[in-house]
């Protein structure tokens, strides 16, 4: 078994156009479905404490990778 993958991104256009990011996320979700390892996506700002608390409470991650530009 692999890991459950959850992606959190605000999808801003600071480094990559928003639409390109949306396409990338959709492709990752499709890849997860093909491999029977669903990927969850939350469009959220990591500086929004209440949203992060809700996501973390719901997902209960055991590991975290922060990949910022």
XYZ file of C-alpha atoms in Angstrom:
69
model
C 0.000 0.000 0.000
C 1.044 3.562 -0.668
C 0.259 6.794 1.065
C -2.902 8.859 0.933
C -1.988 12.058 -0.883
C -3.606 15.395 -0.107
C -2.692 18.558 -1.995
C -3.401 22.019 -0.606
C -2.786 24.991 -2.882
C -4.163 28.507 -3.164
C -3.722 28.364 -6.958
C -2.418 31.894 -7.219
C -0.565 33.094 -10.290
C 2.674 34.213 -8.637
C 4.908 31.620 -10.317
C 2.603 29.764 -12.720
C -0.666 30.854 -14.298
C -3.689 29.708 -12.300
C -5.182 27.812 -15.241
C -1.956 25.848 -15.719
C -2.002 24.877 -12.058
C -5.616 23.721 -12.371
C -4.676 21.496 -15.319
C -1.739 20.054 -13.370
C -3.967 19.273 -10.375
C -6.583 17.612 -12.604
C -3.852 15.487 -14.198
C -2.523 14.426 -10.799
C -6.017 13.486 -9.655
C -6.530 11.425 -12.837
C -3.181 9.706 -12.295
C -4.207 8.825 -8.760
C -7.489 7.370 -10.029
C -5.692 5.300 -12.676
C -3.401 3.891 -9.970
C -6.247 3.259 -7.499
C -4.687 5.746 -5.105
C -7.042 8.740 -5.022
C -5.564 12.179 -4.475
C -7.561 14.788 -2.575
C -7.253 18.474 -3.396
C -8.146 21.485 -1.284
C -7.980 24.965 -2.743
C -6.885 26.894 0.307
C -4.306 29.341 1.602
C -1.946 27.716 4.104
C -1.951 30.962 6.101
C -5.671 30.498 6.816
C -5.436 28.834 10.204
C -9.088 27.827 10.494
C -9.088 26.155 7.065
C -5.832 24.352 7.833
C -7.195 23.154 11.180
C -10.271 21.800 9.436
C -8.261 20.041 6.719
C -5.775 18.592 9.221
C -8.581 17.408 11.480
C -10.319 15.760 8.527
C -7.207 14.214 6.938
C -5.042 13.529 10.030
C -1.734 13.507 8.127
C 1.262 11.608 9.435
C 3.729 13.431 7.171
C 3.874 16.806 5.498
C 5.861 18.177 2.578
C 5.799 21.923 1.948
C 6.822 22.606 -1.638
C 6.798 26.354 -2.161
C 8.307 28.211 -5.086
